[in-house]
Amino acid sequence: MIQEAERIGVDGIVIGNTNECGRPTKELLESATNARVPVAFVASEVVSEIETMQEQVALEPHSEDVRHDAFIYLSIYNGQPDHESHVVNHILASTHILLATMVVLALLIYLSLACSVGSLRYIPREIAPDIFGTRAEPLDKGTLEQLPLIPVKWNVNGLGDDDEEARCESPSTIDLGQTRKALLQQLAGIIVRSGDGSYLFTEEKECAICLDSYVFNDSLRLLPCKHAFHRKCIDAWLLSESMTVHCPVCKSSITDGLRLLDKHGYSDVLNLLRGDSCVAGHCCLSVSRASLKPLRYSTTSKPDTSYFGSNPYLQQLSRQYKQAHDLCMNDPERFSSSHMQHMVSTSRDIFPNTELRLSKVRTFGFDYDYTLARYTDKLPETIYTMIRDVLVKRMLYPPALQALKYDKTFAIRGLSYDRETGWLFKLDSNYNIAMDTVHYGREPLRDLEEVYSLHNGTHVAPDYVKNQLYQLNDIYSVPEATLLADIIQYFTEQNIPFHPRYLAEDIRAAGEYIHKGDGISLSPLHSTIINNIGDYLDRAPELLQILNTLKSSGKRLFLLTNSGYQYINAGLTYMFGTRDWRALFDVVIVGARKPSWYLSHRPFRLVPTDTQESRHQPWAHVDHFEDGQVYSGGNLMTFTNITGYSDRNVMYFGDHIYSDLRDPSIQKGWFTGAIVSELKYELSVIQRSEYRQLVTYIQLIEKILKTAQQQTRSAQFTQLSVEEKEAFRQLLEVGRVERRQARWKLRDCFNTNFGSVFRTEKYPSLFATKIKAFANVYTADLSNLGEYPLDFIFYPKRMTQAHESRMPEVDDLLEEIY
């Protein structure tokens, strides 16, 4: 094909991967190697652009402005041996000759630069020296032997705690459990061990020269840029007089890298280049978080400055790194809760997002589930089991699914499930996907390029969020998220085809069934809880006392819940130890159907109770509320008209962002309080000295990096040699890597799969953003309301803008005051 193109006199050849099928065949590469004209292998997007120009030319083929002396032979490569090709007889035309000439020149420039920007996967070796610089002399064997050899040890999905002692007997069958695999995230490549005992990781599973897959105990030659190849392939490449002494992948100079090796030693360079970039600055290797080893300075001696010579910039930056590490990581007592007691938040606190005067609140409303009712850890497991059994027994899912067990450590609240792809992930406040949380089944998504390709980045468009994402925002959804992941994992391992949308819909339908049943009698879940109520509910005498205090203070109370009367009657009777709980509330509304309750026009109806007189009929029209009675249905407008509750004097507590918080605050301007039970655990993590050390360390590293980068603009820095500037850039990368690793450790403090409920790696989570937007205050438990007098004023923490200065002096002064 390439020879045919050369025969017709083309100026260049562009071979496009239109079906995204992978790499070109070996035969095609060999043919490209011997080509006499520039040859480029490009992505499908480039092919599309060229075809678009071709179509434009076809509209006016005989125009005098069309150039016919520039040809491109475009091969539509589909990965098959018998792939077809066609000759573009005229291309790169426009309405002006000048523009056509510019396009031709742009394409040729593109061919020469594409490798450095990642568009070209391969360039024929014959023309590589002409594109990347003057041809260099081939390496002699003595110089070549300076490049270290490394054996392929494993091709596995995970490493265990005994990494150093892991056996090499089986290259592909090591299985060390879900937990460790989750920590490794994207890692799915070759694991090699260098001469100094450190592990190196590459996502490449095959040699980029011969395209043969690596196998156990293959001998690889490691270049200074961290790319590895079969020893026989790269040696032949570098020793050949017709080849260039550049890395075949990233084109970084081998000789430049060897000079660094000669000067500083292989181990020092490896420690220096622990980030994502090559020596020459090409970001062409994506290293997973698990593969990065933390930078550690000795606590007993100063760092080795022999590498930095007399360069003051390198010496200063190295010293600052060490000081930051010593200050933060070697003095845990400095960050203990006892040392910072006056600044430590506890799970008994209420946290304000806005200023709130409790004295202005005359009416308090409450949801039941996870607000008044405090469930035990057994409930999520029961929900998981019941939904699983409904899928198997009623919806014909495989019986083998009944062997699945609930893992309470896997998921968190606030995740998003993509109903088209089956991905489970966390969104940040800007609707960007937290890439380190993307899971398919129980495993981290291996090919994150799929995410970038789908969304053209990490940002998810609002329409996509609305139409395709299933938001898992309440506590009930945590076992649903876990079951989604478990079933996808099972289907994937068993090669069972499925559509992620149908799976989500079936799990949601099964969840609705166990919660609501037939709508007349008790649902299966509620029946189970009532029959074993002590296993699922905690008693709450302190809540009873708080409600009595509010009532005796002249506050009006109402209960608004989606649950049925029989269920909440059993629950509140158990929690409060009295059957007379209805006397606490001015109005009790069950079966409300929130969130539609806030905008619907459904009428209220009376709910029969065991104490009602026969004259009360459940089908009668309701135009007023009576003390001690229970009502169902209704809507916000009718409720306000009957009760006369003033909008800005009402405060409602609930746990669900959309059912309890959003519409009351938006539609009527009610004050709202969010009950976020996860706060208890998250605050316990935040109080650990390890967490405080890591946060402080990250902030110090960021300050050091900011200052160091600003120094590169100084006149003194511009006078440094190229090698010194490159060393400084690599040392900056050391700090960036250390910052990344500290962030990952922070994440794993909360949950090794998805991190904190309230944060992503860089920003607040979408869940936290919604809490801030729709809740005036939030707290871990409703009983915390009893910690505050009824005339208390909540003051939100002052949030600094990017251009404002923080006032650390406040903390220092508080230490003196307290």
mmCIF file with all atom_site columns, C-alpha atoms in Angstrom, residues 586-700:
data_model
loop_
_atom_site.group_PDB
_atom_site.id
_atom_site.type_symbol
_atom_site.label_atom_id
_atom_site.label_alt_id
_atom_site.label_comp_id
_atom_site.label_asym_id
_atom_site.label_entity_id
_atom_site.label_seq_id
_atom_site.pdbx_PDB_ins_code
_atom_site.Cartn_x
_atom_site.Cartn_y
_atom_site.Cartn_z
_atom_site.occupancy
_atom_site.B_iso_or_equiv
_atom_site.pdbx_formal_charge
_atom_site.auth_seq_id
_atom_site.auth_comp_id
_atom_site.auth_asym_id
_atom_site.auth_atom_id
_atom_site.pdbx_PDB_model_num
ATOM 1   C CA . ASP A 1 586 ? -49.023 19.738 66.184 1.00 0.00 ? 586 ASP A CA 1
ATOM 2   C CA . VAL A 1 587 ? -49.315 17.999 62.785 1.00 0.00 ? 587 VAL A CA 1
ATOM 3   C CA . VAL A 1 588 ? -48.281 14.486 61.694 1.00 0.00 ? 588 VAL A CA 1
ATOM 4   C CA . ILE A 1 589 ? -48.128 13.798 57.939 1.00 0.00 ? 589 ILE A CA 1
ATOM 5   C CA . VAL A 1 590 ? -47.198 10.355 56.593 1.00 0.00 ? 590 VAL A CA 1
ATOM 6   C CA . GLY A 1 591 ? -47.017 9.008  53.043 1.00 0.00 ? 591 GLY A CA 1
ATOM 7   C CA . ALA A 1 592 ? -46.137 12.494 51.810 1.00 0.00 ? 592 ALA A CA 1
ATOM 8   C CA . ARG A 1 593 ? -44.409 11.378 48.591 1.00 0.00 ? 593 ARG A CA 1
ATOM 9   C CA . LYS A 1 594 ? -41.620 13.926 48.805 1.00 0.00 ? 594 LYS A CA 1
ATOM 10  C CA . PRO A 1 595 ? -40.200 15.590 46.784 1.00 0.00 ? 595 PRO A CA 1
ATOM 11  C CA . SER A 1 596 ? -43.360 15.875 44.638 1.00 0.00 ? 596 SER A CA 1
ATOM 12  C CA . TRP A 1 597 ? -45.209 16.931 47.829 1.00 0.00 ? 597 TRP A CA 1
ATOM 13  C CA . TYR A 1 598 ? -43.737 20.427 47.561 1.00 0.00 ? 598 TYR A CA 1
ATOM 14  C CA . LEU A 1 599 ? -45.215 21.137 44.121 1.00 0.00 ? 599 LEU A CA 1
ATOM 15  C CA . SER A 1 600 ? -48.200 18.794 43.822 1.00 0.00 ? 600 SER A CA 1
ATOM 16  C CA . HIS A 1 601 ? -51.903 19.539 44.392 1.00 0.00 ? 601 HIS A CA 1
ATOM 17  C CA . ARG A 1 602 ? -52.852 16.275 46.072 1.00 0.00 ? 602 ARG A CA 1
ATOM 18  C CA . PRO A 1 603 ? -55.341 16.725 48.923 1.00 0.00 ? 603 PRO A CA 1
ATOM 19  C CA . PHE A 1 604 ? -54.753 15.546 52.465 1.00 0.00 ? 604 PHE A CA 1
ATOM 20  C CA . ARG A 1 605 ? -56.634 12.570 53.819 1.00 0.00 ? 605 ARG A CA 1
ATOM 21  C CA . LEU A 1 606 ? -57.138 11.288 57.335 1.00 0.00 ? 606 LEU A CA 1
ATOM 22  C CA . VAL A 1 607 ? -55.257 8.155  58.414 1.00 0.00 ? 607 VAL A CA 1
ATOM 23  C CA . PRO A 1 608 ? -57.242 5.799  60.707 1.00 0.00 ? 608 PRO A CA 1
ATOM 24  C CA . THR A 1 609 ? -55.535 5.109  64.033 1.00 0.00 ? 609 THR A CA 1
ATOM 25  C CA . ASP A 1 610 ? -56.577 2.863  66.893 1.00 0.00 ? 610 ASP A CA 1
ATOM 26  C CA . THR A 1 611 ? -57.770 5.850  68.996 1.00 0.00 ? 611 THR A CA 1
ATOM 27  C CA . GLN A 1 612 ? -59.946 7.608  66.434 1.00 0.00 ? 612 GLN A CA 1
ATOM 28  C CA . GLU A 1 613 ? -63.677 7.935  66.746 1.00 0.00 ? 613 GLU A CA 1
ATOM 29  C CA . SER A 1 614 ? -65.879 6.312  64.124 1.00 0.00 ? 614 SER A CA 1
ATOM 30  C CA . ARG A 1 615 ? -67.016 9.696  62.771 1.00 0.00 ? 615 ARG A CA 1
ATOM 31  C CA . HIS A 1 616 ? -63.580 10.246 61.193 1.00 0.00 ? 616 HIS A CA 1
ATOM 32  C CA . GLN A 1 617 ? -63.602 8.769  57.689 1.00 0.00 ? 617 GLN A CA 1
ATOM 33  C CA . PRO A 1 618 ? -60.405 8.351  55.640 1.00 0.00 ? 618 PRO A CA 1
ATOM 34  C CA . TRP A 1 619 ? -62.119 9.410  52.414 1.00 0.00 ? 619 TRP A CA 1
ATOM 35  C CA . ALA A 1 620 ? -63.460 12.706 53.823 1.00 0.00 ? 620 ALA A CA 1
ATOM 36  C CA . HIS A 1 621 ? -62.243 16.116 52.675 1.00 0.00 ? 621 HIS A CA 1
ATOM 37  C CA . VAL A 1 622 ? -59.609 17.644 54.992 1.00 0.00 ? 622 VAL A CA 1
ATOM 38  C CA . ASP A 1 623 ? -59.687 21.420 55.429 1.00 0.00 ? 623 ASP A CA 1
ATOM 39  C CA . HIS A 1 624 ? -58.147 21.669 58.906 1.00 0.00 ? 624 HIS A CA 1
ATOM 40  C CA . PHE A 1 625 ? -55.812 19.701 61.174 1.00 0.00 ? 625 PHE A CA 1
ATOM 41  C CA . GLU A 1 626 ? -56.800 18.335 64.558 1.00 0.00 ? 626 GLU A CA 1
ATOM 42  C CA . ASP A 1 627 ? -54.474 17.644 67.450 1.00 0.00 ? 627 ASP A CA 1
ATOM 43  C CA . GLY A 1 628 ? -53.480 14.016 67.825 1.00 0.00 ? 628 GLY A CA 1
ATOM 44  C CA . GLN A 1 629 ? -54.637 13.037 64.329 1.00 0.00 ? 629 GLN A CA 1
ATOM 45  C CA . VAL A 1 630 ? -52.507 11.670 61.482 1.00 0.00 ? 630 VAL A CA 1
ATOM 46  C CA . TYR A 1 631 ? -52.802 12.720 57.844 1.00 0.00 ? 631 TYR A CA 1
ATOM 47  C CA . SER A 1 632 ? -51.346 11.420 54.609 1.00 0.00 ? 632 SER A CA 1
ATOM 48  C CA . GLY A 1 633 ? -50.586 12.906 51.199 1.00 0.00 ? 633 GLY A CA 1
ATOM 49  C CA . GLY A 1 634 ? -51.320 16.578 50.731 1.00 0.00 ? 634 GLY A CA 1
ATOM 50  C CA . ASN A 1 635 ? -49.036 19.280 49.413 1.00 0.00 ? 635 ASN A CA 1
ATOM 51  C CA . LEU A 1 636 ? -46.977 22.222 50.589 1.00 0.00 ? 636 LEU A CA 1
ATOM 52  C CA . MET A 1 637 ? -49.424 24.941 49.530 1.00 0.00 ? 637 MET A CA 1
ATOM 53  C CA . THR A 1 638 ? -52.406 23.404 51.321 1.00 0.00 ? 638 THR A CA 1
ATOM 54  C CA . PHE A 1 639 ? -50.245 22.674 54.358 1.00 0.00 ? 639 PHE A CA 1
ATOM 55  C CA . THR A 1 640 ? -49.195 26.338 54.570 1.00 0.00 ? 640 THR A CA 1
ATOM 56  C CA . ASN A 1 641 ? -52.753 27.576 54.087 1.00 0.00 ? 641 ASN A CA 1
ATOM 57  C CA . ILE A 1 642 ? -54.160 25.334 56.812 1.00 0.00 ? 642 ILE A CA 1
ATOM 58  C CA . THR A 1 643 ? -51.421 25.865 59.402 1.00 0.00 ? 643 THR A CA 1
ATOM 59  C CA . GLY A 1 644 ? -50.629 29.499 58.645 1.00 0.00 ? 644 GLY A CA 1
ATOM 60  C CA . TYR A 1 645 ? -46.953 28.811 59.237 1.00 0.00 ? 645 TYR A CA 1
ATOM 61  C CA . SER A 1 646 ? -44.898 31.783 58.063 1.00 0.00 ? 646 SER A CA 1
ATOM 62  C CA . ASP A 1 647 ? -42.253 30.820 55.546 1.00 0.00 ? 647 ASP A CA 1
ATOM 63  C CA . ARG A 1 648 ? -39.228 32.426 57.208 1.00 0.00 ? 648 ARG A CA 1
ATOM 64  C CA . ASN A 1 649 ? -40.160 31.173 60.661 1.00 0.00 ? 649 ASN A CA 1
ATOM 65  C CA . VAL A 1 650 ? -40.081 27.473 59.731 1.00 0.00 ? 650 VAL A CA 1
ATOM 66  C CA . MET A 1 651 ? -37.069 25.151 59.974 1.00 0.00 ? 651 MET A CA 1
ATOM 67  C CA . TYR A 1 652 ? -37.141 21.598 58.611 1.00 0.00 ? 652 TYR A CA 1
ATOM 68  C CA . PHE A 1 653 ? -34.623 18.836 59.351 1.00 0.00 ? 653 PHE A CA 1
ATOM 69  C CA . GLY A 1 654 ? -33.984 15.913 57.001 1.00 0.00 ? 654 GLY A CA 1
ATOM 70  C CA . ASP A 1 655 ? -31.270 13.751 55.492 1.00 0.00 ? 655 ASP A CA 1
ATOM 71  C CA . HIS A 1 656 ? -32.040 13.804 51.760 1.00 0.00 ? 656 HIS A CA 1
ATOM 72  C CA . ILE A 1 657 ? -30.809 16.659 49.565 1.00 0.00 ? 657 ILE A CA 1
ATOM 73  C CA . TYR A 1 658 ? -33.767 16.659 47.182 1.00 0.00 ? 658 TYR A CA 1
ATOM 74  C CA . SER A 1 659 ? -36.601 15.210 49.270 1.00 0.00 ? 659 SER A CA 1
ATOM 75  C CA . ASP A 1 660 ? -35.918 17.220 52.412 1.00 0.00 ? 660 ASP A CA 1
ATOM 76  C CA . LEU A 1 661 ? -33.697 20.211 51.722 1.00 0.00 ? 661 LEU A CA 1
ATOM 77  C CA . ARG A 1 662 ? -33.844 21.654 48.215 1.00 0.00 ? 662 ARG A CA 1
ATOM 78  C CA . ASP A 1 663 ? -37.525 22.423 47.632 1.00 0.00 ? 663 ASP A CA 1
ATOM 79  C CA . PRO A 1 664 ? -38.376 23.710 51.135 1.00 0.00 ? 664 PRO A CA 1
ATOM 80  C CA . SER A 1 665 ? -35.547 26.220 50.895 1.00 0.00 ? 665 SER A CA 1
ATOM 81  C CA . ILE A 1 666 ? -36.247 27.190 47.272 1.00 0.00 ? 666 ILE A CA 1
ATOM 82  C CA . GLN A 1 667 ? -40.066 27.105 47.164 1.00 0.00 ? 667 GLN A CA 1
ATOM 83  C CA . LYS A 1 668 ? -40.880 28.576 50.558 1.00 0.00 ? 668 LYS A CA 1
ATOM 84  C CA . GLY A 1 669 ? -37.621 29.895 51.958 1.00 0.00 ? 669 GLY A CA 1
ATOM 85  C CA . TRP A 1 670 ? -37.709 27.575 54.966 1.00 0.00 ? 670 TRP A CA 1
ATOM 86  C CA . PHE A 1 671 ? -34.580 27.233 57.033 1.00 0.00 ? 671 PHE A CA 1
ATOM 87  C CA . THR A 1 672 ? -33.228 23.718 56.582 1.00 0.00 ? 672 THR A CA 1
ATOM 88  C CA . GLY A 1 673 ? -30.960 21.464 58.589 1.00 0.00 ? 673 GLY A CA 1
ATOM 89  C CA . ALA A 1 674 ? -29.189 18.467 57.032 1.00 0.00 ? 674 ALA A CA 1
ATOM 90  C CA . ILE A 1 675 ? -28.572 15.329 59.069 1.00 0.00 ? 675 ILE A CA 1
ATOM 91  C CA . VAL A 1 676 ? -25.368 13.780 57.724 1.00 0.00 ? 676 VAL A CA 1
ATOM 92  C CA . SER A 1 677 ? -24.578 10.754 59.848 1.00 0.00 ? 677 SER A CA 1
ATOM 93  C CA . GLU A 1 678 ? -21.248 10.228 58.031 1.00 0.00 ? 678 GLU A CA 1
ATOM 94  C CA . LEU A 1 679 ? -19.944 13.322 59.817 1.00 0.00 ? 679 LEU A CA 1
ATOM 95  C CA . LYS A 1 680 ? -19.240 11.300 62.929 1.00 0.00 ? 680 LYS A CA 1
ATOM 96  C CA . TYR A 1 681 ? -16.721 9.122  61.127 1.00 0.00 ? 681 TYR A CA 1
ATOM 97  C CA . GLU A 1 682 ? -15.302 11.907 58.974 1.00 0.00 ? 682 GLU A CA 1
ATOM 98  C CA . LEU A 1 683 ? -14.675 14.095 62.002 1.00 0.00 ? 683 LEU A CA 1
ATOM 99  C CA . SER A 1 684 ? -12.904 11.225 63.746 1.00 0.00 ? 684 SER A CA 1
ATOM 100 C CA . VAL A 1 685 ? -10.563 11.012 60.749 1.00 0.00 ? 685 VAL A CA 1
ATOM 101 C CA . ILE A 1 686 ? -9.984  14.766 60.673 1.00 0.00 ? 686 ILE A CA 1
ATOM 102 C CA . GLN A 1 687 ? -8.991  14.698 64.339 1.00 0.00 ? 687 GLN A CA 1
ATOM 103 C CA . ARG A 1 688 ? -6.202  12.194 63.725 1.00 0.00 ? 688 ARG A CA 1
ATOM 104 C CA . SER A 1 689 ? -2.698  13.622 63.770 1.00 0.00 ? 689 SER A CA 1
ATOM 105 C CA . GLU A 1 690 ? -1.933  11.799 60.493 1.00 0.00 ? 690 GLU A CA 1
ATOM 106 C CA . TYR A 1 691 ? -4.663  13.761 58.727 1.00 0.00 ? 691 TYR A CA 1
ATOM 107 C CA . ARG A 1 692 ? -3.475  17.080 60.127 1.00 0.00 ? 692 ARG A CA 1
ATOM 108 C CA . GLN A 1 693 ? 0.113   16.288 59.208 1.00 0.00 ? 693 GLN A CA 1
ATOM 109 C CA . LEU A 1 694 ? -0.817  15.498 55.618 1.00 0.00 ? 694 LEU A CA 1
ATOM 110 C CA . VAL A 1 695 ? -2.994  18.594 55.151 1.00 0.00 ? 695 VAL A CA 1
ATOM 111 C CA . THR A 1 696 ? -0.300  20.874 56.541 1.00 0.00 ? 696 THR A CA 1
ATOM 112 C CA . TYR A 1 697 ? 2.363   19.133 54.483 1.00 0.00 ? 697 TYR A CA 1
ATOM 113 C CA . ILE A 1 698 ? 0.355   19.594 51.275 1.00 0.00 ? 698 ILE A CA 1
ATOM 114 C CA . GLN A 1 699 ? -0.104  23.291 51.991 1.00 0.00 ? 699 GLN A CA 1
ATOM 115 C CA . LEU A 1 700 ? 3.599   23.772 52.684 1.00 0.00 ? 700 LEU A CA 1
#
